[in-house]
Every structure is written in structure tokens, then in C-alpha cells.
Coordinates of C-alpha atoms in Angstrom, one line a residue:
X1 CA 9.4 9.5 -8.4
X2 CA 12.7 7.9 -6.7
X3 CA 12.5 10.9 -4.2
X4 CA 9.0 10.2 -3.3
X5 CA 9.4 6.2 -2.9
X6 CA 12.6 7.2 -0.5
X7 CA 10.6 9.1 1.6
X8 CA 7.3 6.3 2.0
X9 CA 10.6 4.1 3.0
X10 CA 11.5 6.2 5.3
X11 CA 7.8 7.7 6.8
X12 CA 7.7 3.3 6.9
X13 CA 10.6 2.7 9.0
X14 CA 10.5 5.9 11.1
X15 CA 7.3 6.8 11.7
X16 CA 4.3 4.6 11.0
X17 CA 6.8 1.5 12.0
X18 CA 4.5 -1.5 14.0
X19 CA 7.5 -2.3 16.0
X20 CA 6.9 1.0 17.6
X21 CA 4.8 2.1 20.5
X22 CA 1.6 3.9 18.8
X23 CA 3.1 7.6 21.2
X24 CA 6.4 7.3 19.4
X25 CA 4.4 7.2 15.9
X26 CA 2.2 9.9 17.5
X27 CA 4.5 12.0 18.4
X28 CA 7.0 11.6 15.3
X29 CA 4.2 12.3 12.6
X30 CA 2.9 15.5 14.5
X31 CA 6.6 16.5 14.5
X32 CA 6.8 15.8 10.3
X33 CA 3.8 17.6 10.1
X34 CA 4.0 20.6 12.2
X35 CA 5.7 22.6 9.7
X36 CA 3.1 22.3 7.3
X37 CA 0.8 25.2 6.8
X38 CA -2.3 25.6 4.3
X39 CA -1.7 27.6 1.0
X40 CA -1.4 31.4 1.1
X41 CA -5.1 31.7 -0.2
X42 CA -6.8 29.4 3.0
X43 CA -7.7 30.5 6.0
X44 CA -7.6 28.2 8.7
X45 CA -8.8 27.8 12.1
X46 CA -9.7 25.0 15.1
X47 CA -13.0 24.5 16.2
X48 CA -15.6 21.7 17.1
X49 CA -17.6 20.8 14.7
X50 CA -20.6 17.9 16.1
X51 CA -18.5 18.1 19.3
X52 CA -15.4 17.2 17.3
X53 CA -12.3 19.1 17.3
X54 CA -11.9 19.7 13.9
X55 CA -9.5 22.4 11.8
X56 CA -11.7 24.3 9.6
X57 CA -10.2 25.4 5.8
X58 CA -12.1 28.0 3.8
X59 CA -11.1 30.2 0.7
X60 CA -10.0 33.4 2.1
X61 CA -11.1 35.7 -1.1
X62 CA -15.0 34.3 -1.8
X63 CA -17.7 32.3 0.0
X64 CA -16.9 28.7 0.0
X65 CA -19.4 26.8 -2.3
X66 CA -19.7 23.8 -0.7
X67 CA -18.3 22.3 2.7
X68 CA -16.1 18.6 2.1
X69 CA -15.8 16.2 5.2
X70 CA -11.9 14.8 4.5
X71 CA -11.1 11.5 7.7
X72 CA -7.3 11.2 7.7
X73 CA -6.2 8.2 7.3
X74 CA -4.3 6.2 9.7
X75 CA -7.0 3.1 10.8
X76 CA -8.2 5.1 13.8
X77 CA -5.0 4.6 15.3
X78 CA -2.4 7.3 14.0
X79 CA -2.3 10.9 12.1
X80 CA -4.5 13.8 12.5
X81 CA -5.7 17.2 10.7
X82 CA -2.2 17.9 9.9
X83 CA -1.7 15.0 7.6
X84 CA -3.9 16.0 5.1
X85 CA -3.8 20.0 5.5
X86 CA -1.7 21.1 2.5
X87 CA -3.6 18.5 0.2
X88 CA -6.9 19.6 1.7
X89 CA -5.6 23.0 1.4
X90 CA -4.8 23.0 -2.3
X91 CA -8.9 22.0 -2.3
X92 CA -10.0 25.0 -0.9
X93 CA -7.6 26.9 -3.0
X94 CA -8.5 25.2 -6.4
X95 CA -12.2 23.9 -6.2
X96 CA -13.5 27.5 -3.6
X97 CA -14.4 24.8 -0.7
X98 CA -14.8 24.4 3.1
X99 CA -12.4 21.4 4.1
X100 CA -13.4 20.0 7.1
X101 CA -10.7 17.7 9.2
X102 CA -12.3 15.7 12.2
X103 CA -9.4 15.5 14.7
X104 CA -11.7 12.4 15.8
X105 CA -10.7 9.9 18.9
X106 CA -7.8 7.5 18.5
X107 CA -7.1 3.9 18.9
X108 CA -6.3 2.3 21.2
X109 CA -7.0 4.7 24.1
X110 CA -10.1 5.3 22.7
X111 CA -11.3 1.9 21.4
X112 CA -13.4 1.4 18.1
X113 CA -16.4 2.8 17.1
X114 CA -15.3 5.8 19.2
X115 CA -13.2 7.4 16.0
X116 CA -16.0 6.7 13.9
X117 CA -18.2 8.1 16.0
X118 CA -16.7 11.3 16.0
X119 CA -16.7 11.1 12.3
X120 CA -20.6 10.4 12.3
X121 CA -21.3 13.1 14.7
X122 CA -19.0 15.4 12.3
X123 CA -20.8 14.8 9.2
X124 CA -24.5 14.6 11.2
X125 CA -23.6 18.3 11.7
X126 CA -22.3 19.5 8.4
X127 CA -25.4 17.8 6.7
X128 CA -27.8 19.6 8.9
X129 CA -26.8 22.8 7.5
X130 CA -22.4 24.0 7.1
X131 CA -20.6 24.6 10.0
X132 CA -20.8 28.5 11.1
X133 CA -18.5 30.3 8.9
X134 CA -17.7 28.1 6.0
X135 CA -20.2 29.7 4.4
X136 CA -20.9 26.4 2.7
X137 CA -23.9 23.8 1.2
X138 CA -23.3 20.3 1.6

């Protein structure tokens, strides 16, 4: 527990830090999360999804049975697919589910509503029918 509050301390003060510009917290959490890689049993790969570049997890050893839509946090502003792979990964592995992570449009480049509208146009698509090759229902 004291291991884990040290490091929200630090992800605070180094990383998702308002003092700094929203590139250096950009740049700093891709760097954190660059090393992380989904469980041995998940496949993984990038592709669009609604137009969206998403990264796609699926159980390597059966179909998936149904397809789960995960937005990173980060108000629209900061993070991305890799923030959430190895929990979204540990999904896939445990529950035999597609994870899909929307690697949608950030603030303040790309103003609001154009993150959530990456997000719509993600899940428009997955609810029509799973994306090719999860193997998925919704």
C-alpha cells in the first residue's frame, strides 16, 4: 500500500503535474508506459476501429466472447492505449474478451467533443457488429 501511494506521489509530481506543459506530460507518460506489454496469453495489435486508431486485445488460445470498449482516462487531455494495456490485458486473459482501446483525439490540440467523438464513432462500430478479428458479440 505505502509503495503504491509513493508512486501516485510521484506519477503527481512528475508526470500528470498542471504546472507542466500538456507535451512534457505527453511525452513522460508514454515513456512510463512504453515498457508495458499485455499478458503472455493476449495478443495485441493496432488498427482503426470507426476510423479510430485503436490497439485491439484478444485471447490468443479461444474466440473472444464478447468485445469491451475501455476510454483511458486522462479528461481528453493526457494518456493513451498504453495506460490501461496490462489492466485491460489481464481482462482478456481472465474473462476470454476483445479489449478495445480508442487512441481517440486529444485536448487541447484537438478541442472537445473531438475525443468524444472518436469514442462515439468507436463504439457506433463495435455495436454494429465486433471489429474484424475479435471474434466478439457486443
Amino acid at each position: 500500500e505505502a509503495v503504491g501511494r509513493r508512486s501516485a506521489r510521484l506519477i503527481r509530481r512528475l508526470v500528470l503535474n498542471a504546472s507542466l506543459p500538456w507535451e512534457t506530460q505527453r511525452k513522460r507518460m508514454s515513456m512510463a508506459m512504453a515498457a508495458v506489454r499485455p499478458p503472455k496469453g493476449v495478443a495485441s495489435e493496432r488498427r482503426a476501429v470507426g476510423g479510430v486508431p485503436c490497439e485491439l486485445l484478444v485471447p490468443k488460445a479461444a474466440e473472444a466472447v464478447a468485445t469491451l470498449v475501455h476510454v483511458h482516462g486522462g479528461g481528453f487531455t493526457v494518456g493513451g492505449p498504453s495506460s490501461c494495456r496490462s489492466w485491460a490485458g489481464a481482462l482478456v486473459e481472465r474473462l476470454g474478451i476483445a479489449v478495445v482501446l480508442p487512441d481517440y483525439r486529444l485536448a487541447p490540440e484537438q478541442p472537445f467533443p473531438a475525443g468524444l467523438e472518436d469514442t462515439v464513432a468507436v463504439l457506433d462500430e463495435v455495436l454494429s457488429g465486433a471489429p474484424e478479428g475479435s471474434a466478439g458479440s457486443r
